[in-house]
XYZ file of C-alpha atoms in Angstrom:
358
model
C 0.000 0.000 0.000
C 2.892 2.376 0.660
C 4.534 1.625 -2.688
C 7.585 0.033 -1.058
C 8.554 -3.499 -2.097
C 10.965 -5.124 0.369
C 12.837 -8.038 -1.211
C 15.174 -8.639 1.736
C 13.554 -8.191 5.189
C 17.008 -7.872 6.806
C 17.469 -4.685 4.785
C 15.001 -2.896 7.067
C 17.172 -3.666 10.074
C 20.242 -2.365 8.263
C 18.352 0.675 6.966
C 17.556 1.692 10.534
C 21.280 2.300 11.069
C 21.781 4.364 7.889
C 24.528 6.973 8.127
C 25.503 7.434 4.450
C 23.197 7.556 1.454
C 24.722 7.518 -2.021
C 22.404 8.667 -4.793
C 22.726 8.432 -8.550
C 21.836 11.664 -10.329
C 20.049 11.007 -13.621
C 16.724 9.264 -13.076
C 17.120 9.254 -9.301
C 17.586 12.816 -8.083
C 16.413 14.131 -11.447
C 13.244 13.168 -13.261
C 15.052 11.053 -15.826
C 13.236 12.705 -18.732
C 16.246 14.112 -20.504
C 15.958 16.407 -23.495
C 18.504 17.761 -25.961
C 18.524 21.490 -25.244
C 20.773 22.335 -28.204
C 22.926 20.751 -30.874
C 26.075 22.004 -32.552
C 27.604 20.081 -35.396
C 26.827 18.396 -38.705
C 23.282 17.308 -39.506
C 24.532 13.963 -40.822
C 26.277 13.297 -37.502
C 23.015 14.014 -35.697
C 21.179 11.552 -37.949
C 23.790 8.910 -37.196
C 23.484 9.619 -33.464
C 19.699 9.314 -33.503
C 19.811 6.077 -35.470
C 22.430 4.581 -33.156
C 20.669 5.724 -29.987
C 17.521 3.965 -31.213
C 19.362 0.750 -30.271
C 19.508 1.792 -26.602
C 16.990 2.293 -23.787
C 19.239 4.726 -21.874
C 17.642 8.087 -20.893
C 20.134 9.915 -23.128
C 19.062 7.714 -26.041
C 15.413 8.562 -25.410
C 16.349 12.247 -25.287
C 17.774 12.045 -28.816
C 14.633 10.318 -30.052
C 12.141 12.760 -28.563
C 13.938 16.079 -28.971
C 13.909 16.554 -32.746
C 10.721 17.106 -34.685
C 12.174 16.753 -38.177
C 12.073 13.252 -39.666
C 15.127 11.017 -39.414
C 17.040 10.822 -42.676
C 17.498 7.365 -44.070
C 20.170 5.322 -42.334
C 20.168 2.023 -44.159
C 22.160 -0.226 -41.840
C 23.111 -0.279 -38.163
C 25.659 -2.991 -37.422
C 27.350 -4.278 -34.268
C 25.861 -1.671 -31.934
C 27.608 -2.023 -28.574
C 26.656 -0.098 -25.453
C 29.146 0.573 -22.666
C 27.198 1.397 -19.451
C 28.014 4.850 -18.171
C 30.079 5.724 -21.266
C 28.117 5.572 -24.510
C 27.232 3.482 -27.515
C 29.122 2.652 -30.687
C 28.417 0.875 -33.942
C 28.831 0.820 -37.705
C 26.215 2.769 -39.675
C 26.154 2.736 -43.488
C 29.837 1.833 -43.463
C 30.835 4.570 -40.981
C 32.200 3.998 -37.475
C 30.035 6.042 -35.101
C 30.368 6.646 -31.371
C 28.019 8.616 -29.113
C 28.768 9.337 -25.471
C 31.240 10.950 -23.117
C 34.384 12.723 -24.274
C 36.565 9.903 -22.933
C 34.500 7.280 -24.759
C 34.432 8.932 -28.197
C 38.126 9.910 -28.082
C 39.601 6.680 -26.693
C 40.480 5.539 -30.237
C 42.184 8.783 -31.178
C 39.253 10.979 -32.229
C 39.936 14.693 -31.834
C 37.556 17.415 -30.669
C 37.505 20.630 -32.763
C 37.890 23.863 -30.801
C 34.379 25.043 -31.678
C 32.812 21.861 -30.319
C 35.075 21.929 -27.271
C 33.806 25.439 -26.530
C 30.207 24.294 -27.050
C 30.727 21.477 -24.533
C 32.208 23.899 -21.997
C 29.229 26.207 -22.485
C 26.828 23.325 -21.891
C 28.485 22.549 -18.563
C 28.204 26.206 -17.517
C 24.474 25.998 -18.246
C 24.154 22.850 -16.093
C 23.759 20.651 -19.160
C 25.628 17.439 -19.978
C 27.656 17.413 -23.213
C 27.227 14.286 -25.355
C 29.771 13.925 -28.131
C 29.247 12.296 -31.535
C 32.264 10.942 -33.406
C 32.143 9.696 -36.994
C 35.122 7.844 -38.476
C 37.527 9.029 -35.797
C 36.511 12.689 -35.804
C 34.108 14.413 -33.405
C 31.428 15.907 -35.636
C 28.955 17.280 -33.113
C 28.015 17.795 -29.487
C 24.576 17.757 -27.908
C 23.722 19.588 -24.673
C 21.421 17.303 -22.717
C 19.557 18.465 -19.653
C 17.249 17.259 -16.918
C 15.599 18.841 -13.888
C 15.570 17.861 -10.241
C 12.596 15.881 -9.011
C 10.094 18.151 -7.221
C 10.629 16.316 -3.934
C 14.427 16.056 -4.146
C 15.401 19.128 -2.103
C 13.065 18.543 0.818
C 13.781 14.820 0.895
C 17.553 15.369 1.018
C 17.130 18.034 3.695
C 14.946 15.698 5.749
C 17.482 12.873 5.477
C 20.266 15.199 6.609
C 18.145 16.322 9.564
C 17.932 12.667 10.569
C 21.712 12.349 10.616
C 22.197 10.785 7.179
C 25.058 12.053 5.012
C 23.923 12.308 1.384
C 26.429 12.055 -1.467
C 25.824 12.189 -5.235
C 27.495 9.657 -7.547
C 27.193 10.252 -11.281
C 28.837 9.584 -14.607
C 28.097 13.159 -15.713
C 30.660 15.933 -15.879
C 32.012 16.767 -12.378
C 31.100 20.457 -12.740
C 27.515 19.540 -13.560
C 27.320 17.176 -10.588
C 28.673 19.900 -8.301
C 26.007 22.274 -9.602
C 23.261 19.755 -8.806
C 24.797 19.179 -5.370
C 24.829 22.926 -4.772
C 21.099 23.094 -5.587
C 20.606 20.392 -2.962
C 22.807 22.312 -0.481
C 25.418 19.562 -0.421
C 29.160 20.174 -0.068
C 31.412 19.868 -3.107
C 33.157 16.891 -1.505
C 29.829 15.068 -1.582
C 29.482 15.552 -5.355
C 31.373 12.878 -7.270
C 31.105 13.119 -11.048
C 32.678 11.454 -14.051
C 32.345 8.003 -12.475
C 32.132 4.844 -14.532
C 29.925 1.995 -13.247
C 33.110 0.297 -12.031
C 34.188 3.445 -10.197
C 30.795 3.639 -8.479
C 31.127 0.005 -7.475
C 34.630 0.520 -6.112
C 33.609 3.624 -4.176
C 30.731 1.783 -2.508
C 33.004 -1.178 -1.791
C 35.553 1.096 -0.121
C 32.908 2.602 2.170
C 31.526 -0.815 3.087
C 35.048 -2.157 3.719
C 35.856 0.806 5.975
C 32.842 0.032 8.127
C 32.663 -3.718 8.307
C 33.148 -6.723 6.026
C 35.454 -6.544 3.031
C 33.943 -5.702 -0.341
C 34.126 -9.351 -1.395
C 32.362 -10.471 1.766
C 29.761 -7.746 1.395
C 28.588 -9.220 -1.887
C 28.137 -12.668 -0.294
C 26.936 -11.747 3.181
C 24.255 -9.149 2.661
C 22.377 -10.235 5.777
C 25.324 -10.394 8.178
C 26.382 -7.733 10.648
C 29.572 -7.614 12.637
C 29.203 -7.135 16.414
C 29.068 -3.467 17.319
C 28.666 -2.230 13.749
C 26.245 0.684 13.874
C 26.288 2.288 10.421
C 24.930 1.444 7.003
C 25.877 2.471 3.469
C 22.744 2.909 1.345
C 22.901 3.155 -2.447
C 19.964 4.544 -4.427
C 19.840 4.232 -8.207
C 17.809 3.346 -11.259
C 20.078 2.260 -14.103
C 22.215 -0.584 -15.365
C 25.288 1.430 -14.410
C 24.105 1.437 -10.775
C 23.488 -2.308 -10.476
C 26.955 -3.289 -9.221
C 26.949 -0.509 -6.622
C 23.443 -1.467 -5.496
C 24.547 -5.074 -5.030
C 27.590 -4.130 -2.931
C 25.923 -1.583 -0.650
C 24.552 -2.628 2.726
C 21.135 -1.591 1.414
C 20.422 -1.164 -2.295
C 17.286 0.790 -3.221
C 15.935 1.012 -6.782
C 13.637 3.936 -7.514
C 10.466 3.923 -9.577
C 11.136 3.448 -13.273
C 14.446 1.667 -12.726
C 15.851 -0.886 -15.151
C 15.530 -4.624 -14.642
C 19.193 -4.852 -13.630
C 18.827 -2.266 -10.856
C 15.619 -3.887 -9.580
C 17.250 -7.314 -9.535
C 20.270 -5.995 -7.591
C 18.295 -3.952 -5.048
C 17.051 -5.008 -1.616
C 14.161 -2.527 -1.702
C 12.228 -1.234 -4.721
C 10.192 1.983 -4.649
C 7.121 1.662 -6.837
C 5.968 5.282 -6.450
C 7.291 8.314 -8.290
C 9.926 10.457 -6.622
C 12.418 9.847 -3.847
C 10.298 10.922 -0.870
C 9.520 7.219 -0.162
C 13.137 7.008 1.061
C 11.995 8.848 4.183
C 9.205 6.341 4.684
C 11.672 3.465 4.371
C 13.933 5.031 6.999
C 11.113 5.906 9.386
C 9.403 2.566 8.766
C 12.594 0.698 9.629
C 12.867 2.599 12.888
C 9.187 2.001 13.726
C 9.694 -1.676 12.979
C 12.402 -1.938 15.646
C 10.168 -0.155 18.187
C 7.271 -2.523 17.485
C 9.549 -5.556 17.828
C 10.888 -4.321 21.158
C 7.385 -3.612 22.436
C 6.212 -7.071 21.410
C 9.177 -8.705 23.137
C 8.376 -6.655 26.242
C 4.748 -7.833 26.160
C 5.878 -11.434 25.852
C 8.393 -11.212 28.684
C 5.929 -9.496 30.980
C 3.135 -11.939 30.167
C 5.317 -15.004 30.712
C 6.871 -13.610 33.905
C 3.438 -13.028 35.432
C 2.043 -16.338 34.205
C 5.059 -18.333 35.431
C 4.895 -16.643 38.814
C 1.204 -17.477 39.172
C 1.847 -21.067 38.096
C 4.669 -21.508 40.633
C 2.435 -20.091 43.345
C -0.257 -22.591 42.401
C -2.769 -19.883 41.606
C -3.416 -21.114 38.052
C -3.900 -24.713 36.998
C -2.289 -26.406 33.960
C -5.621 -26.184 32.142
C -5.848 -22.452 32.777
C -2.232 -22.058 31.605
C -3.043 -23.916 28.381
C -5.971 -21.562 27.787
C -3.924 -18.455 28.558
C -0.933 -19.402 26.397
C -2.491 -18.366 23.027
C -3.386 -15.017 24.563
C 0.303 -14.050 24.531
C 0.465 -14.579 20.767
C -2.792 -12.726 20.256
C -1.500 -9.718 22.191
C 1.635 -9.616 20.012
C -0.408 -9.933 16.815
C -2.790 -7.179 17.946
C 0.157 -4.938 18.874
C 1.626 -5.368 15.388
C -1.706 -4.910 13.631
C -2.471 -1.553 15.275
C 1.055 -0.249 14.516
C 1.698 -0.716 10.778
C 5.319 -0.186 9.824
C 4.382 1.731 6.672
C 1.314 3.889 6.387
C -0.702 3.843 3.193
C 0.420 6.836 1.133
C -1.877 8.925 -1.028
C -0.422 9.031 -4.577
C -1.134 12.720 -5.042
C 0.514 14.155 -1.956
C 3.871 14.255 -0.272
C 4.293 11.944 2.762
C 3.900 13.558 6.187
C 7.548 13.021 7.073
C 8.651 15.076 4.074
C 6.135 17.841 4.778
C 7.293 18.181 8.369
C 10.922 18.322 7.240
């Protein structure tokens, strides 16, 4: 009812101890509906880019498909299209080698960036847009400025998490300057804005945090449900894409947001099935309520059994009466749990109470 699907119940116990939350940018903190704000370069290169991006389901690929009203010129063949998560996509189109993606990806085989396109990319970053380069036959022929906006609930959710003692950090494959700008909008420090990260770099960063606070990164992947004695903190990773899957799997708690890919959902411990990131607050508060309910139920059980045992030893109750009273203990615990739901049913058209208070 709350739009929170818990795949691993132990994750709620770990979530209660959350101290660090790592969030992907595109599709997690932002709405994920990217659009190409402007294009500079050859029209033929743009046609190649659109045809190649049609082979991908990445948000950047969808941005290329939806952002241009004019019809796609004929591209007869698309061969050997290969996508590199977090970097870009390449293939052979009508006999031409085409690459679309980050600067590092399109230039790793020696492609050069003309000064005019380099300046256009720098201007895109200044405008809080991500530059996407298009290389044809070893030469960068165009650059697209792709943009997205923060989710409406992002600022208040991050502020509420910080008020609860959780350090929020942004991990992204986008340009570091762009990531710092997003972090600034969220009132996060520059040191908490990590950009230009490949999926492997995200994975390694999460592994280093987990290793610093408990099991080694290798053990973390195998022992998701284990906790070392005295360990009181949790590394939470929140993401939505294929490039987040490895980091989600290594974190103490992996959370996939609404609209995430199959890989991120498979790797996550908890899946949010409602729009936005405000359900993160409900997961955190629900985990803490869960512990309180468990403690209260244990207290009821101890008190009930202490009184009943004392009466039995004193001979006040008979074995038959004890047999009748025994189910009452379970009923009390069940009733206690039933009147204290861990997650309240959330109305789809309003922000949860926890976020409004924050």
